[in-house]
Amino acid sequence: MVRNIVVLGGSSHAQLNTSICDYLQIPTGNVLLSKFSVGETRVEIQESVRGKDVYILQSGCGRVNDHLVELLIAISACKTASANKVTAVCPLFPYSRQSDIPYNKTGAPLSKASNCYNKPDFPYSFESKPQTPHPDHPPSLGLTNGVNCLHKGLENWQADNGTPDAHSIQHGRNGHFVRGPPNRSDTLDSQKSSLSYRQRNWSSSSLANGINHGENGSAPSKDAPFQPRPGYKQWVAQAGTLIANLLICAGADHVITMDLHDPQYQGFFDIPVDNLYARPLLKDYIRKKIPDYQQAVVVSPDAGGAKRATAIADGLGMPFALIHKERRPTKITDRQNATMMLVGDVSNRTTILVDDLADTSNTITRAAKLLKKEGATKVYALITHGVLSGDAIERINASALDKVVVTNSVPQEEHKKRCPKLEVLEVGHIFAEAIRRVHHGESISALFQYD
């Protein structure tokens, strides 16, 4: 029995919280989780946590936003109640797939804005290079406002006399004009001011008459969509940094999670993050439940999961294959129509798809169809986080998948009732052992071993 520890379970996964407490031989923490009639989250810790190590379990599934706010409030409540240490245990970390999206998926290079400075008749552009002085060539006239000649006049006068006077400054200012200084009416500033004056008069007269004209005098369309100015990428919020900062500001001292979608997510935190692996659990299932597994082929459904799949294949001495999305589309909405091609041989073999997360199950079902088309006899899918949202269950039931194996990092009771192909692996003992080792100050490197 572990002493001086409190394990609080959020509303996302009560069954996993009970499993962890049973393994640690401690009672579940007494916490009240509810909502006010307005929809606000209410968290009340109904036992003393003063001087204790508190572990709050909350998985990023179901109503993700509500569960995240509930986790933040619970962490803050425990820190306010003088808890010694607060650890957030998130089997499926919320927003873990939004850590690597710095801008929209078009990925187009920066384009110049449509203005007077990049038109063909404009002499200068972003690629313009300054003229190189040459002893046989006269110096350039510079810009039309005479700033360069003013500086040259000042430098020449200072070299001769040491201090400038008004006459030399005026001479340097107008030195490059052949016919003397230009009139006020001919300068660019005067033209701009007169143009803006005419535009103001035209707009005011139009508004007075109840007419709103566009730039060319024509009435603009009312339903014209918003078009951002070219020259800039459309940046979106980086949710990874935001979630990390929220947990830290709420008072979390430590984070324990499993199979982050992107391992670089740990770099957003200024506190320790332990990323556990379900790889030993999946490898044990392959050894015990798949007959003649050494002749099977481990397949990664996309290039992003190749490292994860090859680690399992190398550990078990199995061959490896990869499914590549040819001519990968640039828009997220078009990725479902991407052409998939298989790299490797799966003919007359059992295939094992390995991935970290299945949300809509579109990727693994399309991969299973391709594998059966290439001659695979049986197709397994081993998934760490089986979110299975939307019509994922119906898609799996109608697919070429023979069996889908997921962990209970998210609740699977309802999914298992609706899908006869689904098999669930228990991960409660992995998190319980991690909590025990962290609480006693022991190393958790043994939980990171792949074999």
Tab-separated table of N, CA, C and O in Angstrom, residues 229-346:
chain	number	residue	atom	x	y	z
A	229	ARG	N	-4.697	40.109	-47.287
A	229	ARG	CA	-3.701	40.721	-48.154
A	229	ARG	C	-2.605	39.721	-48.462
A	229	ARG	O	-2.135	39.010	-47.574
A	230	PRO	N	-2.179	39.630	-49.704
A	230	PRO	CA	-1.084	38.699	-50.025
A	230	PRO	C	0.224	39.178	-49.428
A	230	PRO	O	0.376	40.340	-49.081
A	231	GLY	N	1.141	38.261	-49.327
A	231	GLY	CA	2.424	38.592	-48.761
A	231	GLY	C	2.634	38.041	-47.369
A	231	GLY	O	3.711	38.159	-46.818
A	232	TYR	N	1.595	37.431	-46.784
A	232	TYR	CA	1.702	36.899	-45.432
A	232	TYR	C	1.069	35.509	-45.393
A	232	TYR	O	0.056	35.260	-46.054
A	233	LYS	N	1.654	34.623	-44.614
A	233	LYS	CA	1.039	33.325	-44.378
A	233	LYS	C	-0.038	33.467	-43.299
A	233	LYS	O	0.086	34.272	-42.391
A	234	GLN	N	-1.061	32.665	-43.433
A	234	GLN	CA	-2.170	32.732	-42.492
A	234	GLN	C	-1.815	31.875	-41.271
A	234	GLN	O	-2.002	30.679	-41.257
A	235	TRP	N	-1.312	32.524	-40.232
A	235	TRP	CA	-0.879	31.797	-39.048
A	235	TRP	C	-2.086	31.448	-38.189
A	235	TRP	O	-3.053	32.193	-38.104
A	236	VAL	N	-2.017	30.281	-37.566
A	236	VAL	CA	-3.065	29.839	-36.664
A	236	VAL	C	-2.474	29.686	-35.271
A	236	VAL	O	-1.270	29.692	-35.082
A	237	ALA	N	-3.359	29.545	-34.290
A	237	ALA	CA	-2.908	29.416	-32.910
A	237	ALA	C	-2.167	28.099	-32.716
A	237	ALA	O	-2.593	27.061	-33.206
A	238	GLN	N	-1.061	28.139	-31.993
A	238	GLN	CA	-0.317	26.935	-31.657
A	238	GLN	C	-0.845	26.425	-30.322
A	238	GLN	O	-0.458	26.895	-29.257
A	239	ALA	N	-1.750	25.455	-30.402
A	239	ALA	CA	-2.430	24.986	-29.205
A	239	ALA	C	-1.480	24.249	-28.273
A	239	ALA	O	-1.734	24.183	-27.069
A	240	GLY	N	-0.403	23.680	-28.807
A	240	GLY	CA	0.518	22.947	-27.948
A	240	GLY	C	1.118	23.820	-26.871
A	240	GLY	O	1.126	23.477	-25.684
A	241	THR	N	1.643	24.971	-27.263
A	241	THR	CA	2.215	25.897	-26.285
A	241	THR	C	1.158	26.408	-25.322
A	241	THR	O	1.423	26.564	-24.130
A	242	LEU	N	-0.032	26.650	-25.823
A	242	LEU	CA	-1.100	27.172	-24.970
A	242	LEU	C	-1.486	26.169	-23.887
A	242	LEU	O	-1.607	26.529	-22.714
A	243	ILE	N	-1.693	24.907	-24.251
A	243	ILE	CA	-2.100	23.905	-23.270
A	243	ILE	C	-1.004	23.704	-22.232
A	243	ILE	O	-1.268	23.567	-21.026
A	244	ALA	N	0.256	23.693	-22.680
A	244	ALA	CA	1.358	23.546	-21.732
A	244	ALA	C	1.384	24.704	-20.737
A	244	ALA	O	1.554	24.497	-19.523
A	245	ASN	N	1.199	25.915	-21.225
A	245	ASN	CA	1.207	27.080	-20.334
A	245	ASN	C	0.017	27.064	-19.375
A	245	ASN	O	0.137	27.484	-18.223
A	246	LEU	N	-1.127	26.592	-19.847
A	246	LEU	CA	-2.299	26.516	-18.971
A	246	LEU	C	-2.057	25.555	-17.817
A	246	LEU	O	-2.377	25.848	-16.656
A	247	LEU	N	-1.492	24.384	-18.119
A	247	LEU	CA	-1.242	23.410	-17.058
A	247	LEU	C	-0.207	23.942	-16.062
A	247	LEU	O	-0.354	23.761	-14.844
A	248	ILE	N	0.825	24.592	-16.577
A	248	ILE	CA	1.855	25.118	-15.685
A	248	ILE	C	1.294	26.240	-14.813
A	248	ILE	O	1.545	26.296	-13.604
A	249	CYS	N	0.527	27.144	-15.418
A	249	CYS	CA	-0.048	28.253	-14.646
A	249	CYS	C	-1.076	27.767	-13.630
A	249	CYS	O	-1.250	28.385	-12.574
A	250	ALA	N	-1.776	26.672	-13.934
A	250	ALA	CA	-2.745	26.130	-12.981
A	250	ALA	C	-2.056	25.555	-11.761
A	250	ALA	O	-2.679	25.457	-10.687
A	251	GLY	N	-0.780	25.144	-11.907
A	251	GLY	CA	-0.034	24.646	-10.762
A	251	GLY	C	0.481	23.236	-10.898
A	251	GLY	O	0.946	22.653	-9.903
A	252	ALA	N	0.417	22.635	-12.090
A	252	ALA	CA	0.898	21.266	-12.266
A	252	ALA	C	2.413	21.220	-12.100
A	252	ALA	O	3.138	22.066	-12.627
A	253	ASP	N	2.896	20.229	-11.359
A	253	ASP	CA	4.334	20.040	-11.148
A	253	ASP	C	4.914	18.938	-12.023
A	253	ASP	O	6.139	18.849	-12.156
A	254	HIS	N	4.076	18.111	-12.607
A	254	HIS	CA	4.551	16.948	-13.343
A	254	HIS	C	3.422	16.484	-14.258
A	254	HIS	O	2.236	16.655	-13.942
A	255	VAL	N	3.770	15.919	-15.398
A	255	VAL	CA	2.785	15.398	-16.344
A	255	VAL	C	3.195	13.985	-16.734
A	255	VAL	O	4.359	13.735	-17.054
A	256	ILE	N	2.226	13.067	-16.693
A	256	ILE	CA	2.432	11.695	-17.139
A	256	ILE	C	1.429	11.417	-18.247
A	256	ILE	O	0.221	11.623	-18.062
A	257	THR	N	1.904	10.965	-19.383
A	257	THR	CA	1.028	10.674	-20.518
A	257	THR	C	1.535	9.425	-21.225
A	257	THR	O	2.497	8.792	-20.773
A	258	MET	N	0.892	9.080	-22.330
A	258	MET	CA	1.271	7.865	-23.058
A	258	MET	C	1.197	8.124	-24.555
A	258	MET	O	0.191	8.645	-25.052
A	259	ASP	N	2.237	7.727	-25.258
A	259	ASP	CA	2.298	7.762	-26.717
A	259	ASP	C	1.812	9.100	-27.276
A	259	ASP	O	0.781	9.171	-27.965
A	260	LEU	N	2.552	10.143	-26.981
A	260	LEU	CA	2.237	11.445	-27.569
A	260	LEU	C	2.268	11.350	-29.092
A	260	LEU	O	3.148	10.707	-29.671
A	261	HIS	N	1.309	11.993	-29.720
A	261	HIS	CA	1.262	11.965	-31.183
A	261	HIS	C	2.523	12.575	-31.782
A	261	HIS	O	3.006	12.132	-32.814
A	262	ASP	N	3.042	13.594	-31.127
A	262	ASP	CA	4.268	14.237	-31.566
A	262	ASP	C	5.190	14.366	-30.353
A	262	ASP	O	4.887	15.114	-29.431
A	263	PRO	N	6.317	13.640	-30.331
A	263	PRO	CA	7.183	13.699	-29.147
A	263	PRO	C	7.725	15.088	-28.839
A	263	PRO	O	8.088	15.369	-27.693
A	264	GLN	N	7.778	15.982	-29.846
A	264	GLN	CA	8.290	17.322	-29.571
A	264	GLN	C	7.370	18.114	-28.647
A	264	GLN	O	7.755	19.171	-28.145
A	265	TYR	N	6.174	17.601	-28.389
A	265	TYR	CA	5.246	18.273	-27.489
A	265	TYR	C	5.856	18.455	-26.104
A	265	TYR	O	5.522	19.407	-25.384
A	266	GLN	N	6.749	17.555	-25.693
A	266	GLN	CA	7.356	17.660	-24.372
A	266	GLN	C	8.191	18.929	-24.238
A	266	GLN	O	8.403	19.417	-23.123
A	267	GLY	N	8.680	19.447	-25.352
A	267	GLY	CA	9.499	20.652	-25.301
A	267	GLY	C	8.735	21.904	-24.964
A	267	GLY	O	9.340	22.938	-24.661
A	268	PHE	N	7.399	21.866	-25.003
A	268	PHE	CA	6.602	23.037	-24.651
A	268	PHE	C	6.528	23.253	-23.144
A	268	PHE	O	6.097	24.313	-22.704
A	269	PHE	N	6.912	22.250	-22.371
A	269	PHE	CA	6.749	22.315	-20.922
A	269	PHE	C	8.045	22.738	-20.242
A	269	PHE	O	9.136	22.392	-20.695
A	270	ASP	N	7.897	23.455	-19.124
A	270	ASP	CA	9.013	23.773	-18.244
A	270	ASP	C	9.023	22.869	-17.023
A	270	ASP	O	9.784	23.114	-16.084
A	271	ILE	N	8.170	21.841	-17.016
A	271	ILE	CA	8.087	20.881	-15.916
A	271	ILE	C	8.359	19.496	-16.481
A	271	ILE	O	8.294	19.292	-17.705
A	272	PRO	N	8.688	18.510	-15.635
A	272	PRO	CA	8.964	17.164	-16.162
A	272	PRO	C	7.742	16.546	-16.837
A	272	PRO	O	6.612	16.672	-16.354
A	273	VAL	N	7.975	15.884	-17.946
A	273	VAL	CA	6.933	15.168	-18.689
A	273	VAL	C	7.432	13.753	-18.942
A	273	VAL	O	8.485	13.560	-19.547
A	274	ASP	N	6.678	12.772	-18.479
A	274	ASP	CA	7.002	11.369	-18.702
A	274	ASP	C	6.050	10.815	-19.752
A	274	ASP	O	4.842	10.724	-19.517
A	275	ASN	N	6.619	10.475	-20.901
A	275	ASN	CA	5.835	9.930	-22.005
A	275	ASN	C	5.988	8.409	-22.004
A	275	ASN	O	6.998	7.871	-22.456
A	276	LEU	N	4.996	7.712	-21.459
A	276	LEU	CA	5.032	6.260	-21.398
A	276	LEU	C	4.729	5.668	-22.772
A	276	LEU	O	4.172	6.341	-23.647
A	277	TYR	N	5.065	4.396	-22.934
A	277	TYR	CA	4.872	3.726	-24.210
A	277	TYR	C	3.977	2.504	-24.034
A	277	TYR	O	4.134	1.742	-23.069
A	278	ALA	N	3.065	2.325	-24.975
A	278	ALA	CA	2.262	1.099	-25.026
A	278	ALA	C	2.933	0.030	-25.868
A	278	ALA	O	2.351	-1.032	-26.088
A	279	ARG	N	4.152	0.286	-26.333
A	279	ARG	CA	4.852	-0.640	-27.215
A	279	ARG	C	5.082	-2.004	-26.585
A	279	ARG	O	4.836	-3.028	-27.236
A	280	PRO	N	5.517	-2.096	-25.318
A	280	PRO	CA	5.660	-3.437	-24.732
A	280	PRO	C	4.358	-4.205	-24.667
A	280	PRO	O	4.332	-5.427	-24.845
A	281	LEU	N	3.269	-3.505	-24.405
A	281	LEU	CA	1.958	-4.149	-24.343
A	281	LEU	C	1.544	-4.697	-25.711
A	281	LEU	O	1.029	-5.818	-25.826
A	282	LEU	N	1.783	-3.916	-26.760
A	282	LEU	CA	1.427	-4.357	-28.113
A	282	LEU	C	2.320	-5.510	-28.564
A	282	LEU	O	1.848	-6.453	-29.224
A	283	LYS	N	3.585	-5.449	-28.232
A	283	LYS	CA	4.494	-6.536	-28.616
A	283	LYS	C	4.129	-7.832	-27.901
A	283	LYS	O	4.213	-8.927	-28.481
A	284	ASP	N	3.722	-7.722	-26.647
A	284	ASP	CA	3.303	-8.913	-25.922
A	284	ASP	C	2.050	-9.523	-26.537
A	284	ASP	O	1.902	-10.752	-26.590
A	285	TYR	N	1.139	-8.675	-27.011
A	285	TYR	CA	-0.065	-9.182	-27.673
A	285	TYR	C	0.299	-9.908	-28.970
A	285	TYR	O	-0.274	-10.955	-29.289
A	286	ILE	N	1.237	-9.357	-29.721
A	286	ILE	CA	1.641	-9.996	-30.978
A	286	ILE	C	2.242	-11.375	-30.700
A	286	ILE	O	1.950	-12.357	-31.398
A	287	ARG	N	3.066	-11.471	-29.674
A	287	ARG	CA	3.697	-12.755	-29.355
A	287	ARG	C	2.667	-13.809	-28.956
A	287	ARG	O	2.763	-14.972	-29.367
A	288	LYS	N	1.676	-13.407	-28.172
A	288	LYS	CA	0.774	-14.377	-27.569
A	288	LYS	C	-0.491	-14.628	-28.388
A	288	LYS	O	-1.050	-15.740	-28.328
A	289	LYS	N	-0.966	-13.654	-29.137
A	289	LYS	CA	-2.283	-13.773	-29.764
A	289	LYS	C	-2.246	-13.940	-31.277
A	289	LYS	O	-3.258	-14.344	-31.855
A	290	ILE	N	-1.145	-13.653	-31.924
A	290	ILE	CA	-1.082	-13.778	-33.388
A	290	ILE	C	-0.260	-15.018	-33.727
A	290	ILE	O	0.936	-15.074	-33.426
A	291	PRO	N	-0.877	-16.016	-34.327
A	291	PRO	CA	-0.136	-17.249	-34.643
A	291	PRO	C	0.899	-17.021	-35.739
A	291	PRO	O	0.651	-16.289	-36.704
A	292	ASP	N	2.068	-17.667	-35.541
A	292	ASP	CA	3.168	-17.576	-36.504
A	292	ASP	C	3.493	-16.108	-36.807
A	292	ASP	O	3.584	-15.687	-37.962
A	293	TYR	N	3.657	-15.338	-35.740
A	293	TYR	CA	3.799	-13.889	-35.893
A	293	TYR	C	5.090	-13.502	-36.598
A	293	TYR	O	5.170	-12.428	-37.204
A	294	GLN	N	6.130	-14.346	-36.527
A	294	GLN	CA	7.393	-13.983	-37.153
A	294	GLN	C	7.311	-13.955	-38.677
A	294	GLN	O	8.166	-13.356	-39.331
A	295	GLN	N	6.298	-14.584	-39.223
A	295	GLN	CA	6.091	-14.527	-40.670
A	295	GLN	C	5.147	-13.403	-41.075
A	295	GLN	O	4.909	-13.197	-42.266
A	296	ALA	N	4.594	-12.695	-40.093
A	296	ALA	CA	3.693	-11.580	-40.398
A	296	ALA	C	4.516	-10.339	-40.730
A	296	ALA	O	5.740	-10.300	-40.546
A	297	VAL	N	3.841	-9.338	-41.219
A	297	VAL	CA	4.483	-8.085	-41.641
A	297	VAL	C	3.874	-6.937	-40.843
A	297	VAL	O	2.649	-6.786	-40.804
A	298	VAL	N	4.731	-6.148	-40.226
A	298	VAL	CA	4.292	-4.929	-39.534
A	298	VAL	C	4.207	-3.802	-40.548
A	298	VAL	O	5.176	-3.535	-41.279
A	299	VAL	N	3.070	-3.142	-40.595
A	299	VAL	CA	2.819	-2.111	-41.608
A	299	VAL	C	2.495	-0.792	-40.910
A	299	VAL	O	1.687	-0.761	-39.974
A	300	SER	N	3.134	0.271	-41.370
A	300	SER	CA	2.795	1.615	-40.905
A	300	SER	C	1.809	2.232	-41.892
A	300	SER	O	2.076	2.282	-43.094
A	301	PRO	N	0.653	2.715	-41.445
A	301	PRO	CA	-0.349	3.254	-42.376
A	301	PRO	C	0.030	4.592	-42.996
A	301	PRO	O	-0.603	5.031	-43.944
A	302	ASP	N	1.060	5.256	-42.474
A	302	ASP	CA	1.525	6.513	-43.061
A	302	ASP	C	3.004	6.689	-42.724
A	302	ASP	O	3.568	5.953	-41.903
A	303	ALA	N	3.611	7.655	-43.365
A	303	ALA	CA	5.042	7.871	-43.167
A	303	ALA	C	5.345	8.389	-41.769
A	303	ALA	O	6.431	8.148	-41.237
A	304	GLY	N	4.407	9.098	-41.146
A	304	GLY	CA	4.653	9.652	-39.824
A	304	GLY	C	4.824	8.600	-38.746
A	304	GLY	O	5.505	8.830	-37.753
A	305	GLY	N	4.203	7.436	-38.910
A	305	GLY	CA	4.310	6.379	-37.908
A	305	GLY	C	5.326	5.313	-38.241
A	305	GLY	O	5.307	4.234	-37.626
A	306	ALA	N	6.205	5.585	-39.202
A	306	ALA	CA	7.175	4.574	-39.625
A	306	ALA	C	8.132	4.228	-38.491
A	306	ALA	O	8.462	3.048	-38.285
A	307	LYS	N	8.582	5.206	-37.741
A	307	LYS	CA	9.529	4.945	-36.654
A	307	LYS	C	8.891	4.086	-35.584
A	307	LYS	O	9.534	3.184	-35.017
A	308	ARG	N	7.621	4.334	-35.278
A	308	ARG	CA	6.924	3.559	-34.264
A	308	ARG	C	6.767	2.106	-34.703
A	308	ARG	O	6.944	1.173	-33.916
A	309	ALA	N	6.416	1.893	-35.970
A	309	ALA	CA	6.212	0.538	-36.465
A	309	ALA	C	7.529	-0.215	-36.611
A	309	ALA	O	7.596	-1.415	-36.323
A	310	THR	N	8.574	0.448	-37.055
A	310	THR	CA	9.858	-0.231	-37.222
A	310	THR	C	10.447	-0.655	-35.881
A	310	THR	O	11.157	-1.663	-35.800
A	311	ALA	N	10.162	0.096	-34.807
A	311	ALA	CA	10.656	-0.297	-33.487
A	311	ALA	C	10.051	-1.633	-33.070
A	311	ALA	O	10.750	-2.492	-32.498
A	312	ILE	N	8.769	-1.833	-33.343
A	312	ILE	CA	8.135	-3.111	-33.013
A	312	ILE	C	8.651	-4.216	-33.923
A	312	ILE	O	8.934	-5.337	-33.476
A	313	ALA	N	8.786	-3.915	-35.218
A	313	ALA	CA	9.260	-4.928	-36.161
A	313	ALA	C	10.687	-5.365	-35.844
A	313	ALA	O	11.010	-6.562	-35.869
A	314	ASP	N	11.551	-4.434	-35.506
A	314	ASP	CA	12.932	-4.783	-35.185
A	314	ASP	C	13.015	-5.559	-33.879
A	314	ASP	O	13.839	-6.475	-33.738
A	315	GLY	N	12.184	-5.212	-32.904
A	315	GLY	CA	12.221	-5.915	-31.631
A	315	GLY	C	11.751	-7.353	-31.718
A	315	GLY	O	12.192	-8.204	-30.939
A	316	LEU	N	10.868	-7.634	-32.666
A	316	LEU	CA	10.327	-8.990	-32.816
A	316	LEU	C	10.946	-9.733	-33.993
A	316	LEU	O	10.573	-10.883	-34.251
A	317	GLY	N	11.866	-9.092	-34.715
A	317	GLY	CA	12.476	-9.743	-35.862
A	317	GLY	C	11.499	-9.992	-36.995
A	317	GLY	O	11.561	-11.046	-37.661
A	318	MET	N	10.633	-9.046	-37.260
A	318	MET	CA	9.594	-9.192	-38.288
A	318	MET	C	9.889	-8.245	-39.442
A	318	MET	O	10.511	-7.194	-39.263
A	319	PRO	N	9.421	-8.580	-40.650
A	319	PRO	CA	9.580	-7.651	-41.783
A	319	PRO	C	8.673	-6.437	-41.629
A	319	PRO	O	7.707	-6.447	-40.857
A	320	PHE	N	8.980	-5.412	-42.403
A	320	PHE	CA	8.287	-4.134	-42.271
A	320	PHE	C	7.851	-3.641	-43.643
A	320	PHE	O	8.543	-3.846	-44.645
A	321	ALA	N	6.702	-3.012	-43.691
A	321	ALA	CA	6.194	-2.393	-44.922
A	321	ALA	C	5.611	-1.036	-44.568
A	321	ALA	O	5.282	-0.752	-43.408
A	322	LEU	N	5.472	-0.198	-45.588
A	322	LEU	CA	5.017	1.180	-45.396
A	322	LEU	C	3.990	1.528	-46.452
A	322	LEU	O	4.127	1.160	-47.617
A	323	ILE	N	2.955	2.229	-46.021
A	323	ILE	CA	1.946	2.752	-46.953
A	323	ILE	C	2.213	4.233	-47.129
A	323	ILE	O	2.246	5.004	-46.155
A	324	HIS	N	2.412	4.606	-48.372
A	324	HIS	CA	2.757	5.993	-48.705
A	324	HIS	C	1.596	6.635	-49.431
A	324	HIS	O	1.004	6.034	-50.341
A	325	LYS	N	1.275	7.864	-49.019
A	325	LYS	CA	0.223	8.631	-49.691
A	325	LYS	C	0.845	9.406	-50.838
A	325	LYS	O	1.519	10.418	-50.634
A	326	GLU	N	0.632	8.909	-52.037
A	326	GLU	CA	1.216	9.533	-53.221
A	326	GLU	C	0.461	10.807	-53.571
A	326	GLU	O	-0.766	10.873	-53.429
A	327	ARG	N	1.235	11.812	-54.044
A	327	ARG	CA	0.659	13.119	-54.397
A	327	ARG	C	-0.198	13.625	-53.233
A	327	ARG	O	-1.368	13.911	-53.383
A	328	ARG	N	0.460	13.731	-52.099
A	328	ARG	CA	-0.240	14.132	-50.887
A	328	ARG	C	-0.887	15.500	-51.079
A	328	ARG	O	-0.208	16.460	-51.414
A	329	PRO	N	-2.180	15.621	-50.884
A	329	PRO	CA	-2.842	16.914	-51.099
A	329	PRO	C	-2.423	17.929	-50.058
A	329	PRO	O	-1.986	17.581	-48.948
A	330	THR	N	-2.574	19.182	-50.401
A	330	THR	CA	-2.154	20.273	-49.515
A	330	THR	C	-3.245	20.667	-48.539
A	330	THR	O	-2.957	21.258	-47.505
A	331	LYS	N	-4.492	20.356	-48.829
A	331	LYS	CA	-5.574	20.735	-47.948
A	331	LYS	C	-5.981	19.549	-47.083
A	331	LYS	O	-5.999	18.407	-47.538
A	332	ILE	N	-6.323	19.841	-45.831
A	332	ILE	CA	-6.711	18.773	-44.912
A	332	ILE	C	-7.980	18.088	-45.405
A	332	ILE	O	-8.126	16.872	-45.290
A	333	THR	N	-8.912	18.845	-45.991
A	333	THR	CA	-10.168	18.261	-46.428
A	333	THR	C	-9.997	17.329	-47.616
A	333	THR	O	-10.877	16.519	-47.896
A	334	ASP	N	-8.878	17.432	-48.333
A	334	ASP	CA	-8.654	16.587	-49.507
A	334	ASP	C	-7.800	15.371	-49.210
A	334	ASP	O	-7.522	14.579	-50.100
A	335	ARG	N	-7.366	15.198	-47.961
A	335	ARG	CA	-6.457	14.097	-47.677
A	335	ARG	C	-7.149	12.741	-47.760
A	335	ARG	O	-6.510	11.727	-47.978
A	336	GLN	N	-8.449	12.698	-47.557
A	336	GLN	CA	-9.147	11.426	-47.642
A	336	GLN	C	-9.132	10.876	-49.063
A	336	GLN	O	-9.355	9.685	-49.263
A	337	ASN	N	-8.893	11.711	-50.039
A	337	ASN	CA	-8.874	11.278	-51.433
A	337	ASN	C	-7.459	11.079	-51.957
A	337	ASN	O	-7.275	10.939	-53.163
A	338	ALA	N	-6.457	11.067	-51.075
A	338	ALA	CA	-5.093	10.895	-51.518
A	338	ALA	C	-4.876	9.462	-52.003
A	338	ALA	O	-5.447	8.510	-51.473
A	339	THR	N	-4.044	9.297	-53.008
A	339	THR	CA	-3.727	7.988	-53.544
A	339	THR	C	-2.716	7.306	-52.643
A	339	THR	O	-1.678	7.867	-52.325
A	340	MET	N	-3.027	6.065	-52.224
A	340	MET	CA	-2.166	5.326	-51.314
A	340	MET	C	-1.457	4.224	-52.079
A	340	MET	O	-2.056	3.545	-52.921
A	341	MET	N	-0.181	4.033	-51.789
A	341	MET	CA	0.591	2.986	-52.426
A	341	MET	C	1.400	2.248	-51.363
A	341	MET	O	1.826	2.830	-50.367
A	342	LEU	N	1.588	0.962	-51.570
A	342	LEU	CA	2.274	0.103	-50.610
A	342	LEU	C	3.733	-0.053	-51.002
A	342	LEU	O	4.055	-0.349	-52.155
A	343	VAL	N	4.618	0.115	-50.021
A	343	VAL	CA	6.049	-0.106	-50.213
A	343	VAL	C	6.411	-1.350	-49.400
A	343	VAL	O	6.537	-1.279	-48.173
A	344	GLY	N	6.570	-2.477	-50.055
A	344	GLY	CA	6.847	-3.730	-49.368
A	344	GLY	C	5.991	-4.852	-49.928
A	344	GLY	O	5.086	-4.626	-50.751
A	345	ASP	N	6.248	-6.079	-49.467
A	345	ASP	CA	5.552	-7.267	-49.952
A	345	ASP	C	4.734	-7.861	-48.817
A	345	ASP	O	5.267	-8.206	-47.761
A	346	VAL	N	3.426	-7.985	-49.039
A	346	VAL	CA	2.521	-8.578	-48.042
A	346	VAL	C	1.731	-9.732	-48.625
A	346	VAL	O	0.773	-10.200	-48.004
